GROMACS .gro file of C-alpha atoms in nm:
model
  396
    1MET     CA    1   5.799  14.741   4.666
    2GLN     CA    2   6.039  14.827   4.385
    3PHE     CA    3   6.224  14.495   4.414
    4PRO     CA    4   5.915  14.271   4.360
    5PHE     CA    5   5.787  14.484   4.069
    6PHE     CA    6   6.128  14.470   3.908
    7ILE     CA    7   6.107  14.088   3.916
    8VAL     CA    8   5.755  14.099   3.763
    9VAL     CA    9   5.864  14.332   3.479
   10ILE     CA   10   6.149  14.094   3.395
   11ILE     CA   11   5.909  13.795   3.394
   12LEU     CA   12   5.654  13.975   3.166
   13TYR     CA   13   5.921  14.111   2.934
   14SER     CA   14   6.074  13.764   2.900
   15SER     CA   15   5.735  13.619   2.818
   16CYS     CA   16   5.676  13.875   2.542
   17LEU     CA   17   6.018  13.818   2.393
   18ALA     CA   18   5.956  13.445   2.390
   19GLY     CA   19   5.670  13.489   2.137
   20LYS     CA   20   5.775  13.793   1.935
   21GLY     CA   21   5.806  13.726   1.564
   22TYR     CA   22   5.714  13.364   1.597
   23LYS     CA   23   5.564  13.215   1.279
   24GLY     CA   24   5.456  12.862   1.213
   25ARG     CA   25   5.163  12.632   1.155
   26LYS     CA   26   4.829  12.716   1.302
   27ASP     CA   27   4.830  12.440   1.569
   28GLU     CA   28   5.179  12.536   1.679
   29VAL     CA   29   5.075  12.900   1.707
   30GLU     CA   30   4.781  12.796   1.922
   31ARG     CA   31   5.002  12.597   2.161
   32TYR     CA   32   5.238  12.885   2.186
   33ARG     CA   33   4.955  13.122   2.281
   34MET     CA   34   4.843  12.883   2.558
   35LYS     CA   35   5.195  12.866   2.702
   36LYS     CA   36   5.220  13.244   2.684
   37GLY     CA   37   4.894  13.280   2.875
   38TYR     CA   38   5.015  13.036   3.140
   39TYR     CA   39   5.333  13.236   3.188
   40ILE     CA   40   5.140  13.561   3.219
   41LEU     CA   41   4.900  13.409   3.476
   42THR     CA   42   5.193  13.278   3.684
   43ALA     CA   43   5.355  13.619   3.682
   44ILE     CA   44   5.032  13.783   3.798
   45VAL     CA   45   5.001  13.537   4.092
   46VAL     CA   46   5.357  13.607   4.199
   47VAL     CA   47   5.299  13.982   4.179
   48VAL     CA   48   4.984  13.961   4.392
   49ALA     CA   49   5.161  13.746   4.656
   50LEU     CA   50   5.452  13.986   4.677
   51ILE     CA   51   5.218  14.285   4.709
   52LEU     CA   52   5.029  14.119   4.994
   53TRP     CA   53   5.355  14.029   5.171
   54GLN     CA   54   5.480  14.389   5.147
   55ILE     CA   55   5.150  14.515   5.287
   56PHE     CA   56   5.174  14.268   5.581
   57LEU     CA   57   5.528  14.376   5.661
   58ARG     CA   58   5.403  14.735   5.703
   59THR     CA   59   5.129  14.649   5.949
   60PRO     CA   60   5.182  14.735   6.323
   61GLN     CA   61   5.131  14.369   6.420
   62MET     CA   62   5.419  14.255   6.204
   63ALA     CA   63   5.642  14.533   6.336
   64ASP     CA   64   5.573  14.410   6.686
   65TRP     CA   65   5.662  14.055   6.582
   66GLN     CA   66   5.988  14.177   6.437
   67ASP     CA   67   6.068  14.366   6.758
   68GLY     CA   68   6.011  14.048   6.964
   69GLN     CA   69   5.714  14.192   7.157
   70HIS     CA   70   5.495  13.899   7.057
   71ARG     CA   71   5.616  13.541   7.039
   72LEU     CA   72   5.458  13.222   6.931
   73PRO     CA   73   5.330  13.014   7.221
   74VAL     CA   74   5.590  12.760   7.339
   75ALA     CA   75   5.516  12.437   7.523
   76VAL     CA   76   5.695  12.434   7.860
   77GLU     CA   77   5.712  12.213   8.168
   78VAL     CA   78   5.641  12.366   8.507
   79ALA     CA   79   5.746  12.239   8.850
   80PRO     CA   80   5.645  12.358   9.197
   81VAL     CA   81   5.888  12.546   9.421
   82MET     CA   82   5.971  12.317   9.714
   83HIS     CA   83   6.074  12.398  10.071
   84GLU     CA   84   6.283  12.111  10.202
   85THR     CA   85   6.627  12.005  10.322
   86ILE     CA   86   6.917  12.018  10.079
   87MET     CA   87   7.269  11.892  10.136
   88GLU     CA   88   7.599  11.977   9.973
   89THR     CA   89   7.799  11.658   9.931
   90GLY     CA   90   8.115  11.519   9.779
   91THR     CA   91   8.145  11.170   9.637
   92TYR     CA   92   8.460  10.959   9.658
   93THR     CA   93   8.566  10.601   9.598
   94GLY     CA   94   8.766  10.391   9.837
   95THR     CA   95   8.829  10.053   9.997
   96LEU     CA   96   8.708   9.892  10.318
   97LEU     CA   97   8.972   9.788  10.573
   98PRO     CA   98   8.936   9.618  10.910
   99LYS     CA   99   8.948   9.841  11.214
  100SER     CA  100   9.240   9.635  11.342
  101ARG     CA  101   9.450   9.348  11.213
  102PHE     CA  102   9.735   9.154  11.367
  103VAL     CA  103   9.937   8.843  11.285
  104VAL     CA  104   9.963   8.548  11.523
  105ALA     CA  105  10.320   8.414  11.527
  106PRO     CA  106  10.532   8.197  11.761
  107LYS     CA  107  10.784   8.355  11.994
  108ILE     CA  108  11.013   8.051  11.972
  109ALA     CA  109  11.129   7.815  11.698
  110GLY     CA  110  10.980   7.472  11.658
  111ARG     CA  111  10.776   7.233  11.444
  112LEU     CA  112  10.411   7.326  11.394
  113LYS     CA  113  10.225   7.036  11.545
  114LYS     CA  114   9.861   7.153  11.520
  115ILE     CA  115   9.660   7.451  11.389
  116MET     CA  116   9.335   7.492  11.575
  117VAL     CA  117   9.168   7.750  11.345
  118ASP     CA  118   9.128   7.821  10.974
  119ILE     CA  119   9.015   8.102  10.743
  120GLY     CA  120   8.677   8.245  10.841
  121ASP     CA  121   8.672   8.095  11.190
  122GLU     CA  122   8.559   8.308  11.480
  123VAL     CA  123   8.828   8.338  11.747
  124ALA     CA  124   8.762   8.429  12.109
  125ASN     CA  125   9.003   8.648  12.301
  126GLY     CA  126   9.272   8.426  12.454
  127SER     CA  127   9.173   8.113  12.262
  128LEU     CA  128   9.431   7.859  12.142
  129VAL     CA  129   9.536   7.906  11.778
  130ALA     CA  130   9.826   7.662  11.727
  131VAL     CA  131  10.053   7.416  11.909
  132LEU     CA  132  10.424   7.353  11.855
  133ALA     CA  133  10.600   7.026  11.927
  134ASP     CA  134  10.708   7.057  12.292
  135ASP     CA  135  10.931   6.754  12.361
  136GLU     CA  136  11.253   6.956  12.372
  137TYR     CA  137  11.099   7.227  12.589
  138VAL     CA  138  10.955   6.972  12.834
  139GLN     CA  139  11.303   6.826  12.872
  140GLN     CA  140  11.449   7.170  12.937
  141VAL     CA  141  11.192   7.226  13.211
  142ASP     CA  142  11.275   6.893  13.375
  143GLN     CA  143  11.648   6.970  13.361
  144ALA     CA  144  11.603   7.315  13.510
  145ARG     CA  145  11.386   7.173  13.788
  146ALA     CA  146  11.651   6.913  13.873
  147GLU     CA  147  11.925   7.173  13.883
  148LEU     CA  148  11.711   7.384  14.116
  149ASP     CA  149  11.670   7.087  14.348
  150VAL     CA  150  12.050   7.045  14.359
  151ALA     CA  151  12.097   7.411  14.438
  152ARG     CA  152  11.847   7.397  14.722
  153ALA     CA  153  12.024   7.086  14.862
  154ASN     CA  154  12.352   7.277  14.851
  155ILE     CA  155  12.190   7.548  15.059
  156GLU     CA  156  12.090   7.297  15.325
  157GLU     CA  157  12.434   7.137  15.324
  158ASN     CA  158  12.616   7.466  15.349
  159HIS     CA  159  12.379   7.583  15.621
  160SER     CA  160  12.492   7.295  15.842
  161THR     CA  161  12.857   7.373  15.772
  162LEU     CA  162  12.795   7.737  15.850
  163ASN     CA  163  12.643   7.656  16.189
  164LEU     CA  164  12.940   7.432  16.271
  165LYS     CA  165  13.195   7.701  16.179
  166LYS     CA  166  13.001   7.954  16.378
  167ARG     CA  167  13.014   7.738  16.694
  168GLU     CA  168  13.385   7.670  16.648
  169PHE     CA  169  13.454   8.041  16.616
  170GLU     CA  170  13.255   8.120  16.931
  171ARG     CA  171  13.443   7.847  17.124
  172ALA     CA  172  13.776   7.975  16.998
  173LYS     CA  173  13.696   8.323  17.124
  174THR     CA  174  13.606   8.181  17.468
  175LEU     CA  175  13.924   7.977  17.488
  176ARG     CA  176  14.135   8.267  17.374
  177ALA     CA  177  13.991   8.476  17.654
  178LYS     CA  178  14.112   8.204  17.896
  179LYS     CA  179  14.453   8.194  17.724
  180ILE     CA  180  14.393   7.830  17.628
  181VAL     CA  181  14.432   7.879  17.248
  182SER     CA  182  14.670   8.100  17.062
  183GLU     CA  183  14.582   8.407  16.864
  184SER     CA  184  14.655   8.227  16.537
  185GLU     CA  185  14.408   7.952  16.622
  186LEU     CA  186  14.139   8.215  16.686
  187ASP     CA  187  14.215   8.380  16.354
  188ALA     CA  188  14.185   8.047  16.173
  189ALA     CA  189  13.846   7.975  16.330
  190GLN     CA  190  13.725   8.324  16.234
  191THR     CA  191  13.844   8.280  15.876
  192GLN     CA  192  13.668   7.946  15.840
  193TYR     CA  193  13.345   8.096  15.972
  194GLU     CA  194  13.355   8.393  15.733
  195ALA     CA  195  13.423   8.156  15.442
  196ALA     CA  196  13.117   7.952  15.538
  197VAL     CA  197  12.907   8.271  15.542
  198ALA     CA  198  13.029   8.365  15.195
  199ARG     CA  199  12.971   8.014  15.069
  200GLN     CA  200  12.613   8.029  15.195
  201LYS     CA  201  12.552   8.347  14.997
  202VAL     CA  202  12.689   8.180  14.684
  203VAL     CA  203  12.471   7.871  14.708
  204ILE     CA  204  12.163   8.086  14.779
  205ALA     CA  205  12.240   8.292  14.466
  206GLN     CA  206  12.294   7.976  14.264
  207ALA     CA  207  11.957   7.846  14.378
  208ALA     CA  208  11.792   8.174  14.273
  209GLN     CA  209  11.962   8.144  13.935
  210LYS     CA  210  11.837   7.788  13.888
  211GLU     CA  211  11.488   7.900  13.987
  212ALA     CA  212  11.498   8.170  13.720
  213GLU     CA  213  11.619   7.918  13.464
  214LEU     CA  214  11.328   7.691  13.555
  215LYS     CA  215  11.082   7.977  13.507
  216SER     CA  216  11.242   8.063  13.173
  217ALA     CA  217  11.217   7.702  13.059
  218GLN     CA  218  10.853   7.693  13.171
  219VAL     CA  219  10.780   8.014  12.973
  220ARG     CA  220  10.937   7.862  12.661
  221LEU     CA  221  10.725   7.553  12.713
  222ASP     CA  222  10.415   7.773  12.744
  223TYR     CA  223  10.513   7.943  12.419
  224THR     CA  224  10.453   7.615  12.238
  225ARG     CA  225  10.082   7.682  12.290
  226ILE     CA  226  10.011   7.988  12.073
  227SER     CA  227   9.704   8.195  12.160
  228ALA     CA  228   9.538   8.509  12.023
  229HIS     CA  229   9.515   8.803  12.262
  230TRP     CA  230   9.396   9.163  12.224
  231GLU     CA  231   9.319   9.446  12.463
  232ASP     CA  232   9.012   9.632  12.333
  233GLY     CA  233   8.764   9.416  12.521
  234ARG     CA  234   8.580   9.275  12.220
  235HIS     CA  235   8.489   8.912  12.276
  236SER     CA  236   8.568   8.769  11.931
  237ARG     CA  237   8.736   8.833  11.599
  238TYR     CA  238   8.787   8.640  11.276
  239VAL     CA  239   9.069   8.458  11.098
  240SER     CA  240   9.131   8.637  10.769
  241GLU     CA  241   9.441   8.451  10.640
  242ARG     CA  242   9.636   8.132  10.703
  243PHE     CA  243  10.001   8.140  10.605
  244ILE     CA  244  10.140   7.794  10.683
  245ASP     CA  245  10.047   7.428  10.723
  246GLU     CA  246  10.094   7.176  11.000
  247GLY     CA  247  10.432   7.002  11.016
  248ALA     CA  248  10.632   7.303  10.897
  249MET     CA  249  10.942   7.410  11.085
  250LEU     CA  250  10.898   7.763  11.214
  251SER     CA  251  11.143   8.021  11.333
  252ALA     CA  252  11.046   8.285  11.583
  253ASN     CA  253  10.793   8.541  11.449
  254THR     CA  254  10.692   8.330  11.147
  255PRO     CA  255  10.327   8.429  11.066
  256ILE     CA  256  10.071   8.153  11.118
  257VAL     CA  257   9.734   8.329  11.079
  258SER     CA  258   9.604   8.688  11.074
  259ILE     CA  259   9.318   8.803  11.296
  260ILE     CA  260   9.086   9.094  11.205
  261ASP     CA  261   8.810   9.292  11.373
  262ILE     CA  262   8.510   9.349  11.143
  263ASP     CA  263   8.258   9.472  11.401
  264THR     CA  264   8.373   9.815  11.290
  265LEU     CA  265   8.533   9.879  10.953
  266LYS     CA  266   8.704  10.183  10.807
  267ALA     CA  267   8.660  10.312  10.455
  268VAL     CA  268   8.983  10.469  10.327
  269ILE     CA  269   8.947  10.747  10.071
  270TYR     CA  270   9.176  11.018   9.935
  271VAL     CA  271   9.056  11.379   9.927
  272ILE     CA  272   9.195  11.630   9.678
  273GLU     CA  273   9.342  11.959   9.789
  274ARG     CA  274   9.036  12.163   9.690
  275ASP     CA  275   8.804  11.959   9.913
  276TYR     CA  276   9.046  11.909  10.203
  277PRO     CA  277   8.938  12.222  10.401
  278ARG     CA  278   8.575  12.105  10.384
  279VAL     CA  279   8.638  11.768  10.547
  280ARG     CA  280   8.613  11.755  10.928
  281SER     CA  281   8.620  11.482  11.190
  282GLY     CA  282   8.269  11.376  11.289
  283GLN     CA  283   8.109  11.455  10.955
  284ALA     CA  284   7.836  11.212  10.849
  285SER     CA  285   7.876  11.009  10.535
  286GLU     CA  286   7.683  10.752  10.330
  287ILE     CA  287   7.851  10.440  10.201
  288THR     CA  288   7.733  10.217   9.915
  289THR     CA  289   7.888   9.911   9.761
  290ASP     CA  290   7.825   9.702   9.453
  291ALA     CA  291   7.788   9.394   9.674
  292TYR     CA  292   7.459   9.530   9.816
  293PRO     CA  293   7.294   9.750   9.551
  294GLY     CA  294   7.023   9.979   9.680
  295ARG     CA  295   7.147   9.960  10.039
  296THR     CA  296   7.316  10.248  10.220
  297PHE     CA  297   7.543  10.229  10.525
  298SER     CA  298   7.619  10.513  10.765
  299GLY     CA  299   7.967  10.624  10.858
  300ILE     CA  300   8.148  10.899  11.051
  301ILE     CA  301   8.480  11.057  10.954
  302ASP     CA  302   8.724  10.928  11.215
  303ARG     CA  303   9.073  11.020  11.097
  304ILE     CA  304   9.214  11.287  10.864
  305ALA     CA  305   9.578  11.286  10.761
  306PRO     CA  306   9.750  11.613  10.857
  307VAL     CA  307   9.950  11.615  10.531
  308LEU     CA  308   9.880  11.570  10.163
  309LYS     CA  309  10.090  11.342   9.947
  310GLU     CA  310  10.306  11.559   9.724
  311ALA     CA  311  10.276  11.337   9.417
  312ALA     CA  312   9.896  11.332   9.405
  313ARG     CA  313   9.809  11.631   9.628
  314GLN     CA  314   9.567  11.411   9.818
  315ALA     CA  315   9.510  11.340  10.186
  316ARG     CA  316   9.407  11.009  10.343
  317VAL     CA  317   9.069  11.012  10.522
  318GLU     CA  318   8.928  10.723  10.724
  319ILE     CA  319   8.553  10.677  10.781
  320ALA     CA  320   8.439  10.450  11.066
  321ILE     CA  321   8.148  10.221  10.974
  322VAL     CA  322   7.963  10.016  11.233
  323ASN     CA  323   7.907   9.666  11.095
  324PRO     CA  324   7.685   9.479  11.343
  325ASP     CA  325   7.557   9.230  11.086
  326LYS     CA  326   7.912   9.172  10.962
  327ILE     CA  327   7.794   9.174  10.601
  328LEU     CA  328   8.053   9.429  10.492
  329LYS     CA  329   8.395   9.277  10.439
  330PRO     CA  330   8.747   9.423  10.416
  331GLY     CA  331   8.864   9.477  10.059
  332MET     CA  332   8.522   9.576   9.922
  333PHE     CA  333   8.509   9.870   9.680
  334VAL     CA  334   8.287  10.147   9.819
  335ARG     CA  335   8.149  10.485   9.719
  336VAL     CA  336   8.144  10.742   9.995
  337LYS     CA  337   7.921  11.050   9.996
  338ILE     CA  338   8.032  11.308  10.253
  339GLU     CA  339   7.792  11.574  10.375
  340TYR     CA  340   7.970  11.910  10.362
  341ASP     CA  341   7.674  12.132  10.449
  342ARG     CA  342   7.300  12.109  10.516
  343HIS     CA  343   7.026  12.373  10.485
  344GLU     CA  344   6.687  12.303  10.639
  345ASN     CA  345   6.363  12.435  10.484
  346ALA     CA  346   6.549  12.574  10.184
  347THR     CA  347   6.377  12.706   9.870
  348ILE     CA  348   6.439  12.441   9.604
  349VAL     CA  349   6.387  12.449   9.227
  350PRO     CA  350   6.494  12.200   8.959
  351VAL     CA  351   6.840  12.262   8.819
  352GLY     CA  352   6.687  12.256   8.471
  353ALA     CA  353   6.488  12.570   8.558
  354LEU     CA  354   6.806  12.775   8.595
  355ILE     CA  355   6.934  12.977   8.301
  356LYS     CA  356   7.217  13.228   8.284
  357ILE     CA  357   7.189  13.568   8.121
  358ASP     CA  358   7.520  13.755   8.107
  359GLY     CA  359   7.644  13.528   8.385
  360GLN     CA  360   7.348  13.598   8.615
  361PRO     CA  361   7.139  13.297   8.722
  362CYS     CA  362   6.771  13.344   8.644
  363VAL     CA  363   6.448  13.148   8.658
  364PHE     CA  364   6.110  13.190   8.492
  365LEU     CA  365   5.821  13.214   8.738
  366ALA     CA  366   5.495  13.092   8.587
  367ASP     CA  367   5.163  13.273   8.633
  368THR     CA  368   4.920  12.991   8.574
  369ASP     CA  369   4.620  13.226   8.576
  370MET     CA  370   4.756  13.460   8.307
  371LEU     CA  371   4.939  13.180   8.127
  372LYS     CA  372   5.253  13.391   8.131
  373ALA     CA  373   5.603  13.365   8.278
  374ARG     CA  374   5.830  13.638   8.409
  375LEU     CA  375   6.206  13.627   8.429
  376VAL     CA  376   6.357  13.673   8.778
  377ALA     CA  377   6.726  13.706   8.863
  378VAL     CA  378   6.821  13.486   9.160
  379ASP     CA  379   7.114  13.406   9.388
  380THR     CA  380   7.179  13.035   9.424
  381GLY     CA  381   7.308  12.839   9.720
  382ILE     CA  382   7.368  12.466   9.736
  383ILE     CA  383   7.331  12.277   9.407
  384SER     CA  384   7.294  11.904   9.457
  385ASP     CA  385   7.221  11.659   9.176
  386ASP     CA  386   6.903  11.788   9.002
  387ARG     CA  387   6.808  12.039   9.274
  388ALA     CA  388   6.918  12.398   9.328
  389GLU     CA  389   6.871  12.622   9.631
  390ILE     CA  390   6.742  12.979   9.575
  391VAL     CA  391   6.883  13.209   9.843
  392ASP     CA  392   6.743  13.538   9.714
  393PRO     CA  393   6.476  13.655   9.644
  394VAL     CA  394   6.218  13.476   9.856
  395ILE     CA  395   6.004  13.262   9.625
  396ASP     CA  396   5.681  13.104   9.744
   0.00000   0.00000   0.00000
């Protein structure tokens, strides 16, 4: 207590010096004595307070306070330990695309006479989409049919000639056997017969050629009626885009409309290298979109790219989403939550209950009867949002 007493001595000594040798009128002397008494009283109060404080510091209770054995009560929030399912997930953003998309285009050139569908229309498999002007192709069919008729008539004509030459050759052989005709006359009859046989083969081939030309002309005529066809067995799809108007001159393969399948969509996301080993085909996922807040759609990982893009170190992943109500549309922005792992009946505590001491996760377990809490070191498992799994020790 030397330090407090030293302060008091200085205060008292200063007070005495303040009034030593002071001389003046009687009222001034009286005021000075009152001030001096006030200073002395203040010094005494300070001395007493310091003495009491020094005594308190030497008590066992205060020593315990300084050692941290007793702490002031602190208001805390308690939460029950839960036993429930917890999932480890990853969240990504992506875009919805149709499961399939193709462009309807003509196989031949021509003027677009009529478009039968427009954007948003439902299209049945095999239904008519557009019609080209067919005047020229009808004429080609008629011409090919006429040429085929001529070729078939040539076959009939040559067939008669062939029969005649055959009979003449047979008669020449009979007469030669009787020495009625010369050898040269027999050779001439044989040559004429063989020429008729060859001519018959030519006209038959020409007729086949004209028949093929007729079929080709008929196919080109059929191509003026442009239909939508697909092979997956689904009854209908939808027109997503229209690229041209009626009356336009089209070359072969000029796009007219695009057809999409939205019964099933795919969400395309890109997974970073760290998460790539954790993504597997068949994993469940949850999809949300700003278009339908509060609603969640289910999906399954369908395709995983076998390579990562070098520039971004990311891999393309496709999630199949069944869309029976057709409310999801291609091009929508989506958030995809992929379930990496799931633990059933896990021991769960709030993430806010975890603290780290020298890198070791710990929790305080509350004893509500004793109004105390004890610190327990724990091993954590899955941490998801505001929940944490306690793997060890077992906590009830």
